[in-house]
Short mmCIF file of C-alpha atoms in Angstrom, two decimals:
data_model
loop_
_atom_site.label_atom_id
_atom_site.label_comp_id
_atom_site.label_asym_id
_atom_site.label_seq_id
_atom_site.Cartn_x
_atom_site.Cartn_y
_atom_site.Cartn_z
CA MET U 1 50.41 41.61 -12.62
CA SER U 2 53.02 40.03 -9.97
CA LEU U 3 56.77 41.55 -10.33
CA LEU U 4 57.61 37.22 -12.12
CA GLU U 5 55.32 37.65 -14.96
CA HIS U 6 56.45 41.04 -15.70
CA THR U 7 58.80 41.45 -19.14
CA PRO U 8 61.31 43.34 -19.52
CA SER U 9 61.64 46.58 -21.50
CA ALA U 10 64.06 47.30 -24.11
CA ALA U 11 65.09 50.05 -21.92
CA GLN U 12 65.43 48.04 -18.52
CA LEU U 13 67.09 45.10 -20.68
CA ARG U 14 70.33 47.82 -22.21
CA ARG U 15 70.27 49.40 -18.36
CA THR U 16 70.94 45.35 -16.83
CA ALA U 17 73.83 44.49 -19.51
CA TYR U 18 74.74 47.51 -19.32
CA ARG U 19 75.26 47.54 -15.30
CA ARG U 20 76.62 44.12 -15.74
CA ARG U 21 79.57 44.66 -18.02
CA GLN U 22 80.62 47.64 -15.62
CA THR U 23 80.32 44.74 -12.66
CA VAL U 24 82.81 42.44 -14.48
CA ARG U 25 85.19 45.66 -15.65
CA SER U 26 85.67 46.51 -11.83
CA VAL U 27 86.12 42.81 -10.31
CA LEU U 28 88.53 43.02 -12.99
CA VAL U 29 90.39 46.21 -12.13
CA ALA U 30 90.51 45.25 -8.30
CA ALA U 31 91.75 41.58 -8.93
CA SER U 32 94.73 43.17 -11.38
CA SER U 33 95.76 45.81 -9.49
CA THR U 34 95.52 44.25 -6.03
CA ALA U 35 97.82 41.41 -8.08
CA ALA U 36 100.39 43.71 -9.14
CA LEU U 37 100.85 45.76 -6.17
CA GLY U 38 100.93 42.37 -4.19
CA THR U 39 103.95 41.46 -6.70
CA LEU U 40 105.82 45.12 -6.79
CA LEU U 41 105.90 44.65 -2.82
CA VAL U 42 107.23 41.32 -2.67
CA LEU U 43 109.86 42.08 -5.31
CA ALA U 44 110.89 45.47 -2.32
CA VAL U 45 111.18 43.14 0.50
CA THR U 46 112.52 39.88 -1.14
CA GLY U 47 114.67 41.66 -3.23
CA ALA U 48 116.14 44.45 -0.32
CA PRO U 49 119.89 44.15 -0.37
CA GLY U 50 119.10 42.78 3.45
CA TRP U 51 116.34 40.26 3.24
CA ASP U 52 118.88 37.41 3.64
CA ARG U 53 119.42 38.79 7.06
CA VAL U 54 115.90 40.22 7.81
CA ARG U 55 114.69 36.07 7.34
CA GLU U 56 117.19 34.29 9.09
CA SER U 57 116.44 36.76 12.39
CA PHE U 58 113.06 37.46 12.14
CA LEU U 59 111.57 34.91 10.86
CA ASP U 60 113.56 31.28 12.00
CA PRO U 61 110.92 28.47 11.91
CA SER U 62 112.98 26.48 14.72
CA ILE U 63 113.43 29.09 15.80
CA ALA U 64 109.53 29.83 16.71
CA ARG U 65 109.85 26.24 17.31
CA ASP U 66 111.54 26.46 20.55
CA ALA U 67 110.05 29.79 21.39
CA LEU U 68 106.20 28.29 20.79
CA PRO U 69 105.54 26.15 24.65
CA ALA U 70 107.44 29.61 26.98
CA VAL U 71 105.39 32.35 24.55
CA LEU U 72 102.30 30.22 24.77
CA ALA U 73 102.37 29.58 28.46
CA GLY U 74 102.54 33.97 28.02
CA LEU U 75 99.80 33.94 25.91
CA TRP U 76 97.40 31.57 28.83
CA LEU U 77 98.69 34.71 31.19
CA ASN U 78 97.46 37.04 28.70
CA VAL U 79 93.78 35.17 28.02
CA ARG U 80 92.76 34.70 31.74
CA LEU U 81 94.50 38.54 32.92
CA LEU U 82 91.95 39.46 29.51
CA VAL U 83 88.44 37.92 30.91
CA CYS U 84 89.11 38.97 34.35
CA CYS U 85 90.09 42.76 33.82
CA ALA U 86 86.62 42.38 30.91
CA ALA U 87 84.77 41.57 33.05
CA GLY U 88 85.95 44.12 36.10
CA ALA U 89 86.53 46.94 33.93
CA LEU U 90 82.85 46.76 32.37
CA LEU U 91 81.56 46.32 35.81
CA LEU U 92 83.18 49.37 37.56
CA GLY U 93 82.29 51.13 33.89
CA LEU U 94 78.59 50.96 34.60
CA LEU U 95 78.61 51.60 38.30
CA ILE U 96 80.78 54.68 37.38
CA ALA U 97 78.66 55.61 34.64
CA LEU U 98 75.42 55.16 37.25
CA LEU U 99 76.71 56.41 39.25
CA ARG U 100 76.97 59.98 37.83
CA THR U 101 73.64 59.85 36.46
CA LEU U 102 72.12 60.05 39.86
CA ARG U 103 70.55 63.95 40.89
CA GLY U 104 69.62 64.62 44.23
CA PRO U 105 72.12 67.17 46.56
CA VAL U 106 72.55 63.98 48.91
CA PHE U 107 74.00 62.63 46.27
CA PHE U 108 76.88 65.53 45.68
CA PRO U 109 79.84 63.74 46.58
CA VAL U 110 78.81 60.53 44.88
CA ARG U 111 78.68 62.56 41.44
CA ALA U 112 82.32 63.90 42.15
CA LEU U 113 84.15 61.46 43.06
CA ALA U 114 82.55 59.34 39.71
CA ALA U 115 83.64 62.59 37.59
CA GLY U 116 86.96 62.50 39.27
CA TYR U 117 87.26 59.09 39.07
CA THR U 118 87.17 59.23 35.45
CA TYR U 119 88.79 62.49 34.78
CA THR U 120 91.77 60.67 37.23
CA PHE U 121 92.18 57.99 35.18
CA ARG U 122 91.29 58.59 31.83
CA GLY U 123 94.32 61.19 31.45
CA LEU U 124 96.99 59.10 33.51
CA PRO U 125 99.03 57.07 31.24
CA LEU U 126 98.61 52.45 31.76
CA ILE U 127 102.38 52.14 33.41
CA ILE U 128 102.00 55.19 35.25
CA VAL U 129 98.87 53.38 37.07
CA LEU U 130 101.02 50.35 37.18
CA TYR U 131 103.84 50.96 38.19
CA VAL U 132 102.00 52.74 41.34
CA LEU U 133 99.44 49.51 41.89
CA THR U 134 102.51 46.78 41.56
CA LEU U 135 105.34 48.53 42.49
CA GLY U 136 104.13 51.70 45.34
CA VAL U 137 101.63 49.72 46.79
CA PRO U 138 103.64 46.20 47.89
CA GLY U 139 106.20 49.08 49.50
CA LEU U 140 103.49 49.98 52.31
CA ARG U 141 103.67 46.58 53.89
CA LEU U 142 101.04 46.00 55.38
CA GLN U 143 98.96 42.27 55.70
CA GLY U 144 97.38 40.25 53.17
CA MET U 145 98.49 42.33 50.27
CA PRO U 146 97.22 40.10 47.43
CA PRO U 147 100.23 39.19 44.28
CA VAL U 148 101.39 41.40 42.14
CA LEU U 149 99.21 39.70 39.20
CA VAL U 150 96.26 41.38 41.06
CA LEU U 151 97.66 44.53 41.27
CA GLY U 152 98.84 44.63 38.20
CA GLY U 153 95.09 43.38 37.06
CA LEU U 154 93.55 46.48 39.16
CA ALA U 155 95.36 49.07 37.63
CA LEU U 156 93.77 47.57 34.40
CA VAL U 157 90.22 47.44 35.52
CA LEU U 158 90.75 51.18 36.45
CA THR U 159 92.04 52.69 33.06
CA TYR U 160 90.07 50.73 31.99
CA GLY U 161 86.45 51.57 34.00
CA GLY U 162 87.06 54.57 33.29
CA TYR U 163 86.42 54.31 29.11
CA LEU U 164 84.03 52.75 29.75
CA ALA U 165 82.35 54.28 32.02
CA GLU U 166 82.02 57.99 29.76
CA VAL U 167 81.00 54.51 26.60
CA PHE U 168 77.90 53.60 29.31
CA ARG U 169 77.02 57.22 29.73
CA ALA U 170 76.92 58.54 26.61
CA GLY U 171 74.62 55.06 25.82
CA ILE U 172 72.48 56.76 28.72
CA GLU U 173 72.28 59.96 27.56
CA SER U 174 71.48 59.38 24.35
CA ILE U 175 67.79 57.70 25.50
CA HIS U 176 65.19 60.31 24.55
CA PRO U 177 64.26 61.73 26.81
CA SER U 178 60.86 60.51 25.67
CA GLN U 179 61.39 57.06 27.23
CA LEU U 180 61.76 58.14 30.13
CA ALA U 181 58.64 60.45 30.43
CA ALA U 182 56.71 57.00 29.56
CA ALA U 183 58.43 55.03 32.04
CA ARG U 184 58.24 57.29 34.15
CA SER U 185 54.36 58.13 33.72
CA LEU U 186 53.20 54.06 33.74
CA GLY U 187 54.69 54.56 37.41
CA LEU U 188 58.29 52.87 37.04
CA THR U 189 60.53 54.29 39.91
CA TYR U 190 63.56 56.20 39.12
CA ARG U 191 66.14 52.57 39.21
CA GLN U 192 63.07 50.95 37.50
CA THR U 193 62.91 53.32 34.87
CA MET U 194 66.94 52.54 34.58
CA ARG U 195 66.84 48.95 35.01
CA HIS U 196 63.94 47.90 32.62
CA VAL U 197 64.40 50.69 29.89
CA VAL U 198 67.38 52.61 30.12
CA LEU U 199 70.08 50.88 30.23
CA PRO U 200 68.38 47.36 28.03
CA GLN U 201 68.62 50.47 25.41
CA ALA U 202 71.15 51.49 25.88
CA VAL U 203 73.74 48.86 26.45
CA ARG U 204 72.60 47.70 22.74
CA ARG U 205 73.16 51.01 21.64
CA VAL U 206 76.98 51.06 22.86
CA ALA U 207 78.17 47.44 22.68
CA PRO U 208 80.18 48.01 19.71
CA PRO U 209 82.42 50.56 21.13
CA LEU U 210 82.74 48.58 24.52
CA LEU U 211 83.91 45.40 22.59
CA ASN U 212 86.50 47.96 20.53
CA ASP U 213 87.80 48.33 24.10
CA VAL U 214 86.98 45.67 25.12
CA VAL U 215 89.94 44.55 22.23
CA ALA U 216 92.56 47.14 22.75
CA LEU U 217 92.67 46.55 26.12
CA GLN U 218 93.78 42.32 25.36
CA LYS U 219 96.34 44.46 23.69
CA ASP U 220 97.28 46.42 27.20
CA VAL U 221 96.76 42.90 29.88
CA GLY U 222 100.77 42.64 28.69
CA LEU U 223 101.91 45.52 30.61
CA VAL U 224 101.41 43.73 34.00
CA SER U 225 104.83 41.97 32.70
CA LEU U 226 107.06 45.28 33.59
CA ALA U 227 106.07 44.23 37.43
CA GLY U 228 107.29 40.61 37.01
CA PRO U 229 104.55 38.57 35.88
CA ILE U 230 105.92 36.72 32.00
CA ASP U 231 102.98 36.96 28.90
CA ALA U 232 103.55 35.99 25.31
CA VAL U 233 105.51 39.39 24.36
CA ARG U 234 107.75 38.76 27.92
CA ALA U 235 108.70 35.70 26.96
CA ALA U 236 109.33 36.34 23.22
CA GLN U 237 111.89 38.81 24.94
CA ILE U 238 113.19 36.36 27.21
CA ALA U 239 113.54 33.95 23.34
CA THR U 240 115.24 36.89 21.45
CA ALA U 241 117.29 37.04 24.51
CA GLU U 242 118.15 33.26 24.68
CA THR U 243 119.36 33.06 20.71
CA PHE U 244 119.69 36.35 19.57
CA ASN U 245 117.23 36.02 17.30
CA TYR U 246 114.09 38.71 16.77
CA THR U 247 111.42 35.18 15.61
CA PRO U 248 110.22 34.67 19.13
CA TYR U 249 107.99 38.47 18.94
CA ILE U 250 106.84 37.67 15.71
CA LEU U 251 105.60 34.75 17.11
CA ALA U 252 103.83 36.84 19.42
CA GLY U 253 102.26 39.06 17.33
CA VAL U 254 100.95 36.35 14.90
CA LEU U 255 99.32 34.18 18.28
CA PHE U 256 97.82 37.80 19.20
CA VAL U 257 96.24 38.81 16.11
CA LEU U 258 95.13 35.33 16.09
CA LEU U 259 93.97 35.72 19.12
CA ALA U 260 91.96 39.29 18.53
CA ILE U 261 89.99 38.32 14.84
CA PRO U 262 86.77 36.13 17.06
CA LEU U 263 87.10 39.64 19.26
CA ILE U 264 86.91 41.59 16.69
CA ALA U 265 84.56 39.82 14.18
CA VAL U 266 82.07 39.51 17.21
CA THR U 267 82.41 43.81 17.35
CA ASP U 268 82.21 44.13 13.22
CA TRP U 269 78.63 41.70 13.46
CA VAL U 270 76.97 43.63 16.72
CA THR U 271 78.09 46.90 14.96
CA LEU U 272 76.15 45.53 11.74
CA ARG U 273 73.37 43.88 13.42
CA SER U 274 73.17 47.69 15.70
CA ALA U 275 73.71 49.78 12.18
CA ARG U 276 70.46 47.75 10.92
CA ARG U 277 68.04 47.12 13.87
CA GLN U 278 68.46 51.42 14.11
CA SER U 279 67.64 51.68 10.04
CA GLY U 280 64.68 49.73 10.41
CA GLY U 281 63.50 51.26 13.38
CA MET E 1 33.62 65.07 44.66
CA PRO E 2 35.41 65.75 40.92
CA VAL E 3 38.31 63.67 39.68
CA LEU E 4 40.69 65.98 39.06
CA THR E 5 40.57 69.76 40.55
CA CYS E 6 43.30 72.12 39.01
CA ARG E 7 43.72 75.28 40.11
CA GLY E 8 45.88 78.04 38.73
CA LEU E 9 48.55 75.74 37.33
CA ARG E 10 51.45 78.54 36.59
CA LYS E 11 54.07 76.61 34.97
CA GLU E 12 57.40 79.18 32.87
CA PHE E 13 59.80 77.70 30.56
CA GLY E 14 62.73 79.93 30.19
CA GLY E 15 60.36 83.24 30.81
CA HIS E 16 57.36 82.29 28.77
CA MET E 17 54.55 81.34 30.73
CA VAL E 18 51.98 78.33 29.12
CA LEU E 19 50.14 77.70 31.50
CA ASP E 20 48.88 81.51 33.18
CA GLY E 21 47.12 80.66 35.83
CA LEU E 22 44.37 77.64 34.26
CA ASP E 23 41.27 76.04 36.29
CA LEU E 24 39.90 72.77 34.89
CA THR E 25 37.50 70.28 36.71
CA VAL E 26 36.59 67.01 35.58
CA ASP E 27 34.44 64.66 36.64
CA GLU E 28 33.75 61.41 36.57
CA HIS E 29 32.95 59.46 33.48
CA GLN E 30 33.86 62.65 31.67
CA VAL E 31 35.58 63.17 28.72
CA VAL E 32 36.83 66.64 28.51
CA ALA E 33 38.88 67.90 25.07
CA LEU E 34 41.08 70.59 25.17
CA ILE E 35 41.33 72.08 22.13
CA GLY E 36 43.71 75.26 21.72
CA ALA E 37 47.18 76.15 19.23
CA SER E 38 50.54 75.05 19.23
CA GLY E 39 51.82 76.37 22.43
CA SER E 40 48.44 76.86 23.94
CA GLY E 41 49.80 74.92 27.03
CA LYS E 42 47.47 71.31 26.37
CA SER E 43 50.08 69.65 26.49
CA THR E 44 52.82 70.74 30.21
CA LEU E 45 48.52 71.26 31.04
CA LEU E 46 48.50 67.52 30.67
CA ARG E 47 52.08 67.10 31.17
CA CYS E 48 51.70 68.38 34.97
CA VAL E 49 48.52 66.67 36.33
CA ASN E 50 51.21 63.46 35.43
CA LEU E 51 53.82 64.52 37.65
CA LEU E 52 56.35 65.23 34.50
CA GLU E 53 56.19 69.21 35.19
CA GLU E 54 56.80 70.66 38.55
CA LEU E 55 54.52 73.69 38.66
CA ASP E 56 55.37 76.91 39.52
CA ASP E 57 52.10 77.60 41.30
CA GLY E 58 48.75 76.36 41.83
CA SER E 59 47.36 72.55 43.15
CA ILE E 60 46.09 69.84 41.51
CA GLU E 61 43.93 67.31 43.47
CA LEU E 62 42.90 64.19 42.37
CA ASP E 63 39.93 62.59 43.98
CA GLY E 64 40.25 64.84 46.81
CA GLU E 65 44.00 64.13 47.43
CA GLU E 66 46.41 67.19 46.57
CA ILE E 67 49.54 65.39 44.45
CA SER E 68 50.70 68.68 43.56
CA ASP E 69 51.94 68.40 47.41
CA PRO E 70 55.79 68.37 46.95
CA ARG E 71 55.46 65.32 50.61
CA VAL E 72 53.36 63.05 48.12
CA ASP E 73 55.65 60.24 46.36
CA PRO E 74 54.63 60.52 42.82
CA ASP E 75 55.03 57.13 41.75
CA LEU E 76 52.16 56.39 43.43
CA VAL E 77 50.15 58.78 41.80
CA ARG E 78 51.27 58.20 38.56
CA ARG E 79 50.44 54.62 39.11
CA ARG E 80 46.53 55.83 39.20
CA ILE E 81 46.72 58.07 35.57
CA GLY E 82 47.56 56.49 32.48
CA MET E 83 49.73 58.80 30.42
CA VAL E 84 49.56 58.04 26.08
CA PHE E 85 51.65 60.67 24.44
CA GLN E 86 51.19 61.58 20.24
CA SER E 87 54.62 59.88 19.39
CA TYR E 88 53.81 56.40 21.24
CA ASN E 89 57.11 55.69 22.80
CA LEU E 90 56.69 52.56 23.05
CA PHE E 91 60.10 50.61 24.71
CA PRO E 92 61.62 49.24 21.41
CA HIS E 93 63.38 46.62 23.11
CA LEU E 94 60.61 44.33 24.69
CA THR E 95 58.03 43.27 22.48
CA VAL E 96 54.42 43.83 22.65
CA LEU E 97 53.18 42.31 25.28
CA GLU E 98 56.11 43.58 27.26
CA ASN E 99 55.30 46.57 27.07
CA ILE E 100 52.42 45.78 28.00
CA THR E 101 52.95 43.83 31.04
CA LEU E 102 55.65 45.85 32.00
CA ALA E 103 54.39 47.80 34.83
CA PRO E 104 52.09 45.32 35.95
CA ARG E 105 54.52 43.39 36.95
CA ARG E 106 57.23 45.60 38.07
CA VAL E 107 55.23 48.29 39.69
CA HIS E 108 52.24 46.25 40.95
CA ARG E 109 54.02 43.03 41.91
CA ARG E 110 51.43 40.82 39.92
CA ALA E 111 53.11 37.48 39.03
CA ARG E 112 54.40 36.52 35.37
CA ALA E 113 50.93 34.75 34.26
CA GLU E 114 48.27 36.94 35.49
CA ALA E 115 49.64 39.58 34.17
CA ASP E 116 50.67 37.51 30.79
CA ALA E 117 47.17 37.23 31.00
CA GLN E 118 45.07 39.89 30.87
CA ALA E 119 47.15 41.78 28.79
CA ARG E 120 46.22 39.89 25.98
CA GLU E 121 42.88 40.06 26.86
CA LEU E 122 43.24 43.29 26.36
CA LEU E 123 44.97 43.01 23.32
CA ASP E 124 42.32 40.55 21.53
CA ARG E 125 39.52 42.65 22.99
CA VAL E 126 41.60 45.59 20.43
CA GLY E 127 42.31 43.56 18.03
CA LEU E 128 45.86 42.94 17.46
CA GLY E 129 45.97 39.69 19.99
CA ALA E 130 48.18 38.47 17.16
CA LYS E 131 50.59 41.73 17.31
CA ALA E 132 51.07 40.28 20.94
CA ASP E 133 55.03 38.67 20.51
CA ALA E 134 56.54 41.20 18.17
CA TYR E 135 58.75 44.10 18.46
CA PRO E 136 57.03 48.15 17.71
CA ASP E 137 58.69 48.40 14.97
CA ARG E 138 57.64 46.29 13.12
CA LEU E 139 53.78 47.62 13.78
CA SER E 140 51.87 50.52 12.08
CA GLY E 141 51.47 53.52 14.05
CA GLY E 142 48.17 52.96 14.36
CA GLN E 143 48.36 49.61 15.89
CA GLN E 144 51.18 50.82 18.31
CA GLN E 145 49.28 53.70 19.84
CA ARG E 146 46.60 51.14 20.40
CA VAL E 147 49.77 49.18 22.63
CA ALA E 148 50.69 52.65 24.56
CA ILE E 149 46.64 52.43 25.28
CA VAL E 150 46.90 49.09 26.44
CA ARG E 151 49.58 50.04 28.18
CA ALA E 152 48.51 52.66 30.42
CA LEU E 153 45.29 50.83 30.88
CA ALA E 154 46.91 47.97 31.79
CA ASN E 155 47.36 49.77 35.08
CA SER E 156 43.80 50.38 35.75
CA PRO E 157 44.38 54.16 35.87
CA ARG E 158 41.62 55.99 37.79
CA LEU E 159 41.95 59.32 34.52
CA MET E 160 43.73 58.99 31.54
CA LEU E 161 45.33 61.12 30.01
CA LEU E 162 46.25 61.50 26.13
CA ASP E 163 48.08 64.06 24.37
CA GLU E 164 47.55 64.62 20.84
CA VAL E 165 47.61 60.65 20.18
CA THR E 166 46.59 60.87 17.10
CA SER E 167 49.01 63.94 15.61
CA ALA E 168 51.47 61.89 14.49
CA LEU E 169 49.64 58.94 12.47
CA ASP E 170 48.96 58.86 8.61
CA PRO E 171 45.22 60.11 7.81
CA GLU E 172 44.19 56.20 7.10
CA LEU E 173 44.89 55.08 10.56
CA VAL E 174 43.44 57.41 13.02
CA GLY E 175 40.54 56.32 12.44
CA GLU E 176 40.98 52.39 14.81
CA VAL E 177 42.38 54.54 17.04
CA LEU E 178 39.32 57.34 17.84
CA THR E 179 37.77 53.84 17.75
CA MET E 180 39.45 52.63 20.51
CA ILE E 181 39.08 56.06 22.74
CA ARG E 182 35.44 56.01 22.14
CA ASP E 183 35.09 51.78 23.43
CA LEU E 184 36.78 53.32 26.04
CA LYS E 185 34.73 56.33 26.89
CA ALA E 186 31.62 53.67 26.93
CA ASP E 187 33.57 51.95 28.94
CA GLY E 188 32.59 55.23 31.75
CA MET E 189 36.37 55.55 31.56
CA THR E 190 38.06 59.11 33.11
CA MET E 191 39.44 61.13 30.20
CA VAL E 192 41.47 64.66 29.15
CA LEU E 193 42.42 64.49 25.98
CA ALA E 194 44.22 67.16 23.76
CA THR E 195 42.87 67.32 20.24
CA HIS E 196 43.65 68.62 17.08
CA GLU E 197 40.50 66.47 16.00
CA MET E 198 37.83 69.14 16.04
CA GLY E 199 35.36 66.33 14.36
CA PHE E 200 36.24 63.91 17.42
CA ALA E 201 36.12 66.30 19.71
CA ARG E 202 32.76 67.81 19.47
CA GLU E 203 31.96 64.05 18.77
CA VAL E 204 33.25 62.44 21.96
CA ALA E 205 33.25 65.06 24.87
CA ASP E 206 31.41 65.32 27.48
CA GLN E 207 32.90 69.36 27.77
CA VAL E 208 35.42 71.12 25.44
CA CYS E 209 37.94 73.63 26.58
CA PHE E 210 39.83 75.88 24.17
CA LEU E 211 42.56 76.48 26.30
CA ASP E 212 45.03 79.99 24.52
CA GLY E 213 47.63 81.88 26.78
CA GLY E 214 48.41 79.54 29.09
CA ARG E 215 44.72 79.84 30.40
CA VAL E 216 41.07 77.87 30.14
CA VAL E 217 39.57 81.03 27.75
CA GLU E 218 36.39 79.22 26.97
CA ALA E 219 34.81 76.00 28.16
CA GLY E 220 31.27 74.39 28.13
CA PRO E 221 29.43 71.32 25.13
CA PRO E 222 31.28 70.72 22.04
CA ALA E 223 28.10 72.20 20.74
CA GLN E 224 27.92 75.28 22.30
CA VAL E 225 31.85 75.61 22.27
CA LEU E 226 32.45 74.69 18.57
CA GLY E 227 29.20 75.63 16.52
CA GLU E 228 28.04 79.55 18.89
CA PRO E 229 31.56 80.45 20.31
CA THR E 230 31.26 83.41 22.35
CA GLN E 231 34.69 84.37 22.96
CA PRO E 232 36.69 86.40 19.56
CA ARG E 233 39.94 84.48 20.13
CA THR E 234 37.69 81.01 20.17
CA ARG E 235 36.64 82.00 16.67
CA GLN E 236 39.78 83.13 15.43
CA PHE E 237 40.54 80.05 16.42
CA LEU E 238 37.91 78.37 14.84
CA SER E 239 37.97 80.18 11.75
CA ARG E 240 41.74 79.16 11.31
CA ILE E 241 41.00 75.95 11.67
CA ILE E 242 37.59 75.88 9.23
CA GLU E 243 39.87 77.81 6.27
CA ALA E 244 42.96 74.60 6.60
CA GLY E 245 39.72 72.22 6.39
CA ARG E 246 40.16 70.24 9.92
CA LEU E 247 36.41 71.38 11.23
#
């Protein structure tokens, strides 16, 4: 007998009705507690003695309108830097992770160098790397020195490359040795095994943490403004200094969140998909 | 000349001698079944022959060439040997067809169309033609293991090593894999198989080797080794198998 023709027993009907009542109840509880908390928050903030002054200095629509072009121009710099630095850091991270998996005495210096790199740049604060590269390196007055923006981007790539290398390495090491044995037994070389069997699986597995680091990078690219280039936050700072009003910061913050939402959504989607795939497999 | 000759193989893992002076000879078109308790060295022997493990002593010859010589390129040796594992070890990110054509395309540099056609033909022959574009996790254990055998065959190996290929399968799926191995024997494939399926070893093997303590304790035609074993340890092992209702 198919499921469709099945007539539920009285006990099953009682269970279904009970579960339905419980569902309705929990939805009602959730809705009313959210409404209560929201009302409390709004009352607490708008009822505060200093609310009017805070609203004027943080939420002034006309100042937001005036600052918008400059902040948007800064944000465009953030976006361009993000795309270039994310690509660079992903490539560098993958390269370093692969170098760390090389075996054999010939590769000892390469392995040691790669390990030293991930230790150094994961420990070193980004701001110090930025200062050294954007202020220290141009001080050498070498021929053909790249512009400060490129040096700042390089600092970001070096720092994030260290984190991403460890994520890639964790992915590579998570692939079961039996997969390597199967690939090698087919006559594939070590390099072919990495290229066709290990890396495709490893990258899929660590895609969520990789994207998470890219979301973090999105916020850190603005730090190049410490060396001169004007990003969204720096543009907001300039506008604030002109008007003695903090609204441009709020504006920049809102724009950053809007920019991050698509990336975070993609991260969540990839995470969900890989979780489903693993439980399915 | 034998296809495979193993002489005095020794392999130690963490103070435990897994292979302890093992000798084995496999002639062309011969099927050799390795039986013995877990830890008797069956899997290690197969992994050593495929150069997945480094020997501590002894030598292995494939078609008269010493492949245990460190100057031999192991990748070239493995192309001549097909190996099938207990847990299938299919590549989960590749379809059935891509699993099978990986080695022909990347190792033997065949054109894609040619490799695909060969793979589809092999799949059709074992009744898995409809699964060519499916991913391994959509297949039953028996189907996955049959794909793994096809994948090893796509290299046109000289010798097949089968490592307890039915041990991970549900009982009702064992038959389809054994049928495939029977067909391979009929085609004249030279095979070494480690197995717990005594009935199958009796039926398909030309020679049964009982391994214990890293050596071949008793070897001979299946009727003799499984029916009238001369060594006490063989008898002891077989009586336990009979107790468990597996013979």
